[in-house]
XYZ file of C-alpha atoms in Angstrom:
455
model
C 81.976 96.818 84.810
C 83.289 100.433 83.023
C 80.090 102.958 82.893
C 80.586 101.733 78.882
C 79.070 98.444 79.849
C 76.390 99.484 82.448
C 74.912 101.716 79.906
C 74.600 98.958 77.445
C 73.398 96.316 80.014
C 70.347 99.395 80.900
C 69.752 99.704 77.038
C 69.264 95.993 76.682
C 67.667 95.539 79.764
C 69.464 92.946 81.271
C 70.789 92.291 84.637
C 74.190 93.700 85.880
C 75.134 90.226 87.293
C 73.822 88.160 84.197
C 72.588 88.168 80.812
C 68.894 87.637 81.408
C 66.166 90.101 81.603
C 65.867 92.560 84.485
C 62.613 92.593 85.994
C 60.937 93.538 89.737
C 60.879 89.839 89.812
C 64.152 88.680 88.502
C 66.900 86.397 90.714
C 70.009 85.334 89.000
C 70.525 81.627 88.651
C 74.337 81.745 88.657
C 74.488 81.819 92.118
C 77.791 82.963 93.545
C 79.122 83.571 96.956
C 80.341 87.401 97.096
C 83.748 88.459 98.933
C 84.567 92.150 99.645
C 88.125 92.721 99.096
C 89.509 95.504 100.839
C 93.089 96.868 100.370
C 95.365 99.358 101.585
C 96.108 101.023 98.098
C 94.271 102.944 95.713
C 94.572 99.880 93.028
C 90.941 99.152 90.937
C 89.190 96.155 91.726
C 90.716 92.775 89.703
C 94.339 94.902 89.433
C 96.013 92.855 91.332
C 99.317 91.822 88.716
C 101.697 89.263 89.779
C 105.441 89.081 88.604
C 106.327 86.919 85.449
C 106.501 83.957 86.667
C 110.222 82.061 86.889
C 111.476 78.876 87.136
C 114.481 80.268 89.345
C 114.285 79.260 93.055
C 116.822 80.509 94.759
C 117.736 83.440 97.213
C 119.060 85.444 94.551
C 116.928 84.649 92.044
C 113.377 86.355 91.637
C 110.492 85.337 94.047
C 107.313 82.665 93.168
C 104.610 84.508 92.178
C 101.201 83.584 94.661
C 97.838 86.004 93.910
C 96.355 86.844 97.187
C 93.048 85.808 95.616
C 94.915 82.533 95.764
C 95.392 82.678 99.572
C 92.257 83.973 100.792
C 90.303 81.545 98.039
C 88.516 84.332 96.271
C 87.163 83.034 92.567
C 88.182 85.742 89.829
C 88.580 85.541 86.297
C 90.928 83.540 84.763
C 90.773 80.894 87.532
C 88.161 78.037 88.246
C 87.972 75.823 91.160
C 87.459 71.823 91.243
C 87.034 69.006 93.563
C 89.915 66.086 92.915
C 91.162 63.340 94.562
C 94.959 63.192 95.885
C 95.902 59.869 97.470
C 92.220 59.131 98.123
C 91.895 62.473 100.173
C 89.265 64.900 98.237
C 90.990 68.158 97.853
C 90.139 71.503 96.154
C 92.241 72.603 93.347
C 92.448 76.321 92.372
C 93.589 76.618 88.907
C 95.274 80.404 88.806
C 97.029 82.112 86.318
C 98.087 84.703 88.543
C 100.506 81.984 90.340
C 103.864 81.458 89.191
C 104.232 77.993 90.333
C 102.403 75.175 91.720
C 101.269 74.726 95.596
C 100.093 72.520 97.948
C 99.163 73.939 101.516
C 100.636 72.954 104.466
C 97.938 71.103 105.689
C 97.384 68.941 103.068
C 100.871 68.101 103.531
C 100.367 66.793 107.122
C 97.257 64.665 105.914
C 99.346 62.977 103.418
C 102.220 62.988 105.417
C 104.346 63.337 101.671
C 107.827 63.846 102.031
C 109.404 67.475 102.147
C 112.326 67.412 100.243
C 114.448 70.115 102.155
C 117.024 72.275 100.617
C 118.057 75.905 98.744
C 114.884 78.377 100.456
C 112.473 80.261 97.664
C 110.888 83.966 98.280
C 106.921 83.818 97.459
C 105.578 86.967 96.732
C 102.125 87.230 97.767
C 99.318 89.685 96.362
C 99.962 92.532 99.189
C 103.475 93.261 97.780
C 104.855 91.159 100.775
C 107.606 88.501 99.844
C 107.547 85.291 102.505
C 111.033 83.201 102.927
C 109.902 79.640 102.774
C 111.915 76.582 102.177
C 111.201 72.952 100.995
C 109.283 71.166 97.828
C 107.639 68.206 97.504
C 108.540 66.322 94.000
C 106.376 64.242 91.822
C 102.993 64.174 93.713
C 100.055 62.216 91.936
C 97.068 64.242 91.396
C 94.167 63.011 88.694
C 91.755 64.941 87.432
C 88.921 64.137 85.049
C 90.577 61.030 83.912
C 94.328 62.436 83.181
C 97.221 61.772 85.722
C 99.239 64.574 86.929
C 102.538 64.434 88.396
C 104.015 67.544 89.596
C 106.506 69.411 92.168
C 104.602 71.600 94.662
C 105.914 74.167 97.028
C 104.287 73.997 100.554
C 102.789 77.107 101.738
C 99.552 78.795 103.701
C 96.616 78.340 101.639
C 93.660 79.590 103.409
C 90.615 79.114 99.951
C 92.402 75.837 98.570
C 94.362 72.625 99.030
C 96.018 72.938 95.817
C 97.027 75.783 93.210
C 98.016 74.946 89.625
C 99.882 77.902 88.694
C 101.556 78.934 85.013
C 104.353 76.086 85.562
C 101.686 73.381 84.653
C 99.231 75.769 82.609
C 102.480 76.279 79.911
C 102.894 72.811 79.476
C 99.358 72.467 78.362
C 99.429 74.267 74.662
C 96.520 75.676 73.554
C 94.412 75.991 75.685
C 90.715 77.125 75.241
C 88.638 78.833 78.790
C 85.291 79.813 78.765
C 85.350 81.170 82.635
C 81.612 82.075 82.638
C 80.566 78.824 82.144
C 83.902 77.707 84.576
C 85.621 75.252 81.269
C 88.856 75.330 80.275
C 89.807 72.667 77.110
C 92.958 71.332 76.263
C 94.642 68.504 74.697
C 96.571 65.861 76.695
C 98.258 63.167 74.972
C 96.333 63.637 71.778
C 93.207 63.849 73.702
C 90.346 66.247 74.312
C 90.375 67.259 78.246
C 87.443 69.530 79.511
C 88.158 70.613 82.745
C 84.695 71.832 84.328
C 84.784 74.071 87.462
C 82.606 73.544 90.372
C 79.980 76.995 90.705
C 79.370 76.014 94.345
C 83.361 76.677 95.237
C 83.261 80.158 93.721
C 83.480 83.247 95.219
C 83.439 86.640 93.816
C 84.973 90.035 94.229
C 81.749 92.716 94.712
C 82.486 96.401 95.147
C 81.275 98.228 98.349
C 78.891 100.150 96.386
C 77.160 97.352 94.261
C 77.058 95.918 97.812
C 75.285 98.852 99.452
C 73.119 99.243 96.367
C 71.502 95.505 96.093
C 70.785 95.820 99.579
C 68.722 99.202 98.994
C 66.724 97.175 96.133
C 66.990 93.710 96.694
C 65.661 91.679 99.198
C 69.342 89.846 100.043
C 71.985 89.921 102.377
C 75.258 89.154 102.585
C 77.463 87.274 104.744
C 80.436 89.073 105.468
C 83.990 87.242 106.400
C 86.731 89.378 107.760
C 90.523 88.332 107.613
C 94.073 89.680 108.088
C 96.740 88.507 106.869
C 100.158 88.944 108.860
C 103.413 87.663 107.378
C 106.631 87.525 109.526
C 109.717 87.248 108.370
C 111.387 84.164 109.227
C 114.704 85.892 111.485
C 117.741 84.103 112.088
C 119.165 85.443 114.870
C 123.899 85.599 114.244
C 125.269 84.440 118.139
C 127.160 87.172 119.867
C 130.837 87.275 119.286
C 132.284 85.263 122.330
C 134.258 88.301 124.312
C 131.053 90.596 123.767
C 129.162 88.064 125.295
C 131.569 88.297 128.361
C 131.257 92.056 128.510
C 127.600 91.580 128.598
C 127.585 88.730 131.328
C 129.558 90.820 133.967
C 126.909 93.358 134.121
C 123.871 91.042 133.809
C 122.446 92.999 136.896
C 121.137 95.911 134.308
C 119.450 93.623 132.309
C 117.359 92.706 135.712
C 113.669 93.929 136.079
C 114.247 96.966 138.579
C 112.231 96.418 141.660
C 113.173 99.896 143.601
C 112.078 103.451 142.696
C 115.224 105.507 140.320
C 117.861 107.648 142.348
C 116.956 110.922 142.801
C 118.788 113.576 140.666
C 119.228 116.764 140.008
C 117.509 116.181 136.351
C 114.763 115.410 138.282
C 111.362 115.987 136.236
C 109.407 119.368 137.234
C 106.790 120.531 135.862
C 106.422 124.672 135.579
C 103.140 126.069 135.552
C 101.921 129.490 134.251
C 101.073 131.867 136.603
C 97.307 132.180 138.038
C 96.110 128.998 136.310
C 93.445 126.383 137.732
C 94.405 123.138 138.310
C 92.969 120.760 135.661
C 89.929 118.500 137.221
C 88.720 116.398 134.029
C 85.882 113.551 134.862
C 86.986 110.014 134.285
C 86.354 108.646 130.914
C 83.652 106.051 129.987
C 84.815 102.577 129.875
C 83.774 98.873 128.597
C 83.315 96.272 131.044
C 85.912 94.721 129.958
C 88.609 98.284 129.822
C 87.571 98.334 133.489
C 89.389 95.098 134.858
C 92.123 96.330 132.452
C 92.462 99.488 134.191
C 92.395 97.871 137.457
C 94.715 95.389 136.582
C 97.500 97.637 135.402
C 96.965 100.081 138.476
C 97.256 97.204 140.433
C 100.667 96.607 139.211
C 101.717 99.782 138.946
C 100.963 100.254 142.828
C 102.839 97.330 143.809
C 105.708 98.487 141.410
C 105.771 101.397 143.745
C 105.966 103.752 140.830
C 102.522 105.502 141.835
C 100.581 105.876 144.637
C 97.173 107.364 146.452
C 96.643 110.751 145.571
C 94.302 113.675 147.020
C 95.496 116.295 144.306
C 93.438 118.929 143.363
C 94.815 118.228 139.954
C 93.078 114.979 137.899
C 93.512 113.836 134.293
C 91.867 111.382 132.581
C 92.728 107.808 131.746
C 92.562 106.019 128.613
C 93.732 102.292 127.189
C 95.465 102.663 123.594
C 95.479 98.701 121.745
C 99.093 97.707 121.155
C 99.945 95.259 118.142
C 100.015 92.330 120.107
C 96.398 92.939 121.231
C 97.507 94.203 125.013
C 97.056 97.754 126.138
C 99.006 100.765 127.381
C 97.906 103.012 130.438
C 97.893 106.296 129.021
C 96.991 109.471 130.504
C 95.541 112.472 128.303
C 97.038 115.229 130.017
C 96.326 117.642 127.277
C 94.438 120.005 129.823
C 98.016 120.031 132.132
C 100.298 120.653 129.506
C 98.321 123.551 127.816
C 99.427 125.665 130.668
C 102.969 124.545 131.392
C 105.904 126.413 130.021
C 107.682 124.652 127.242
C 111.318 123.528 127.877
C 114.027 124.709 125.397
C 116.201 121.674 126.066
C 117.505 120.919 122.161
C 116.359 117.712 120.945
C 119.384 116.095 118.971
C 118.582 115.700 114.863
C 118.964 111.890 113.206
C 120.248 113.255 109.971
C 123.761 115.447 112.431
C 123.907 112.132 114.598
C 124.134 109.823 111.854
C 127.044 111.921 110.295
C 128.818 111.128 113.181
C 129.343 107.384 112.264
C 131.751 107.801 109.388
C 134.852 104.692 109.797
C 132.823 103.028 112.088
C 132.105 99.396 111.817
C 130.656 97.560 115.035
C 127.768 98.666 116.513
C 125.897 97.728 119.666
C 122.698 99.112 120.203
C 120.512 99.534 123.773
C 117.158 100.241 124.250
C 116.190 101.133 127.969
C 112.753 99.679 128.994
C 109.898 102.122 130.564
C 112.593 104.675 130.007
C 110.708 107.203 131.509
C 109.942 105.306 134.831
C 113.476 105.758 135.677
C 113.408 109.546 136.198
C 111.290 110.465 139.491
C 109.222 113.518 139.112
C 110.394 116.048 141.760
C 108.221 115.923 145.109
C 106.794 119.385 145.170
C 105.606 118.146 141.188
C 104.484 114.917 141.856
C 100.400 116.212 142.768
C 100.606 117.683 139.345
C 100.882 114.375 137.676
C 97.078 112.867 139.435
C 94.945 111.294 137.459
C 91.581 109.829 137.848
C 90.044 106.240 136.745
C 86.437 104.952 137.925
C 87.608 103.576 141.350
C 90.454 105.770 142.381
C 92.845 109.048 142.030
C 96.373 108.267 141.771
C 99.949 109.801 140.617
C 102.869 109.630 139.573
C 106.164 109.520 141.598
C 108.247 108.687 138.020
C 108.211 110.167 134.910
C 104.686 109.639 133.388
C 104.267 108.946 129.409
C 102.338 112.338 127.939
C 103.497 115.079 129.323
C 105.045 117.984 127.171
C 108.236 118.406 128.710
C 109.045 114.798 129.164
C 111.660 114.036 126.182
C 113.489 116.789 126.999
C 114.062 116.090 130.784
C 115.002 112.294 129.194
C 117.095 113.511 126.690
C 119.123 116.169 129.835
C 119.537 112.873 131.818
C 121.477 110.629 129.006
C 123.143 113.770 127.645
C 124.877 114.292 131.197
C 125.110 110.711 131.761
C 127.220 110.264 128.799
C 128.665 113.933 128.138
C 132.214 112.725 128.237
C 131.898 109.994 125.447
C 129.059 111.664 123.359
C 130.150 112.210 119.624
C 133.296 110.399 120.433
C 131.880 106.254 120.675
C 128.521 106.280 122.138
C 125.656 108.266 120.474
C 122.154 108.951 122.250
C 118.324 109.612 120.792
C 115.893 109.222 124.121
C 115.777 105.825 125.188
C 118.135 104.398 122.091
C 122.081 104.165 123.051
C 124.051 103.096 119.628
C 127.867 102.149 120.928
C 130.193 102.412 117.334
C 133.730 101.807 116.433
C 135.910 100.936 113.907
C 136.558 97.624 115.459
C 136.128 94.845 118.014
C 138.924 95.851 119.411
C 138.640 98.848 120.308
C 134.718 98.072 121.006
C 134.936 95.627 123.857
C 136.235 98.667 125.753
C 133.682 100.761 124.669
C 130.809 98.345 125.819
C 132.314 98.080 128.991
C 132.559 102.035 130.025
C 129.025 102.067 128.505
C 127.751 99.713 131.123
């Protein structure tokens, strides 16, 4: 509510959440189940607009419209929920006006086992701004409601807070039609006949702020029960087969694309780390860890120490370790080695700019791109260095004999290595940044060739 309508709920005396009178006693009737809904924009609470809706399904065309309130089954205004019956199954039906169309979820589907007519995909933009490929409708399915039939097309998709969503492609064949959504109605006329649709208050659930939250739990004796969710979409990739004589290239030198089981060469870009004069050798304590980050930590020095890459250490030197989550919900061994690189001397190695490399490209039209795994790991750190790189965990002090992720001069030893690897093709067909190798030309041709002096 604006501060407009607070004021005049205080003057009145009534309750924020209904229209009776506010007392030290006072519990609402309309009782509602209450959903924080937390985004990653700055948007007010209920702003969540949806495209116009369009009856265009096609890859060109624009996408369905599908609220996320929709998804996650969150009860807002302008929508109702009811219990129906769909080929004797009991369902919930979500009528939305923020949805273009009308779904059915997947699920539902499978239950029913109704027939999938397969054919041009449709985009469905969801409430997050995210559009999801889908493909697939299912024509003509039987739904009745508070004695009317319905027959309508339905577009399968991941409904998490309903079985079915009646979106503005049945609402606009309707007419007139006349919602009270406090009291959850909605009247219409079908066939010359007065339909009430009446919603079911036990199905909804309502958007509450943070701060009304916080506050009826300073003067209310109530809790809340608080359900978390994430939604990912992923983009449904089709994957174009390698051109036939690329393939080839790539075959002959399938030995690079092998897991390496041996230490790197040694060479004369070598890692080294420089020191300041009359420094002390960092000696940092071991973090605290979980339970749990303990058998991690174990685990991936385990396999680091039969990778060969590090190995027992008595240094007087020791850094820390710490996990970092990745996205897939693994970890990475890291090691803070802030305290080390505050007193070694910067190299000047130039680091190449995206914006000069990608002027480079001009006429070309076939790329291949590379990306080197553990990049680092295949540069050893020079012998009288490798002490430097110790670290320190809650059962052991190792280091490094490669290249370790974190220190300050690192990119720049990488980015020596590839530049004299490649110098006599750089700017010409092959360009470098780190770890990524982009192979261009103008044709196949002439790229075949290129791929194979690469290799």
């Amino acid at each position: 509510m604006s501060d407009v309508e607070l004021q005049q709920k205080r003057e009145k005396g009534l309750c924020f959440h209904c229209d009776e009178k506010y007392g030290p006693n006072h519990y609402c009737q309309s009782k509602s189940i209450q959903v924080l809904l937390v985004t990653d924009d700055d948007r007010a609470e209920n702003d969540y607009g949806s495209p116009e809706p369009t009856s265009e399904i096609s890859d060109e065309g624009n996408p369905l419209a599908l609220s996320m309130h929709s998804i996650v089954g969150v009860t807002i205004d302008k929508t109702l929920k009811l219990k129906r019956v769909i080929g004797g199954i009991e369902v919930i039906v979500l009528v939305d006006n923020g949805a273009s169309h009308n779904f059915i979820s997947h699920e539902l589907v499978r239950k029913l086992e109704l027939p999938v007519e397969r054919g041009k995909s449709f985009r469905v933009m969801v409430g997050n701004g995210f559009t999801i490929r889908r493909e697939g409708i299912c024509r003509g399915v039987p739904l009745r409601m508070q004695g009317i039939e319905l027959c309508q097309d339905y577009f399968p998709f991941e409904l998490g807070g309903a079985d079915v969503v009646l979106g503005i492609s049945w609402l606009s064949t309707l007419g007139d039609v006349c919602a009270n959504w406090r009291n959850l109605t909605m009247e219409f006329f079908n066939e010359r006949k007065k339909v009430v649709l009446q919603g079911d208050p036990s199905l909804v659930k309502t958007v509450v702020s943070l701060r009304a939250m916080l506050k009826s739990l300073q003067r209310e004796d109530a809790g809340y029960v608080v359900e978390l969710c994430s939604i990912v979409v992923k983009e449904e990739e089709t994957e174009e087969p390698m051109d036939p004589a690329a393939a080839v290239v790539v075959d002959g030198f399938s030995h690079l694309f092998e897991q390496p089981t041996t230490l790197p060469p040694k060479r004369p870009t070598d890692h080294t780390i420089v020191l300041e004069t009359n420094t002390k050798p960092p000696n940092i304590h071991p973090y605290k860890y979980l339970f749990t980050q303990k058998n991690e930590i174990e685990r991936l020095v385990g396999e680091m120490l039969m990778a060969g890459i590090i190995q027992p250490s008595t240094s007087p030197f020791a850094s820390p370790v710490l996990l970092v989550k990745k996205k897939d919900g693994s970890w990475r061994f890291c090691v803070n080695y802030r305290a080390l690189n505050n007193i070694t001397i910067p190299d000047k190695f130039p680091i190449p700019s995206i914006d000069e490399l990608l002027d480079e490209l001009s006429g070309a039209a076939i790329f291949t791109k590379l990306d080197l795994k553990s990049c680092y790991h295949q540069i050893q750190v020079k012998e009288e260095d490798v002490p430097k790189t110790a670290f320190r965990t809650h059962e052991g002090h190792y280091e490094f004999l490669v290249m370790p992720f974190g220190l300050t001069n690192t990119p720049s030893t990488f980015q020596a290595l590839m530049n004299t690897i490649f110098k006599s093709v750089l700017r010409k067909f092959i360009l470098v940044f780190f770890d990524d190798i982009l192979i261009y030309s103008p044709d196949l041709k002439t790229h075949l060739p290129h791929m194979q002096h690469t290799f």
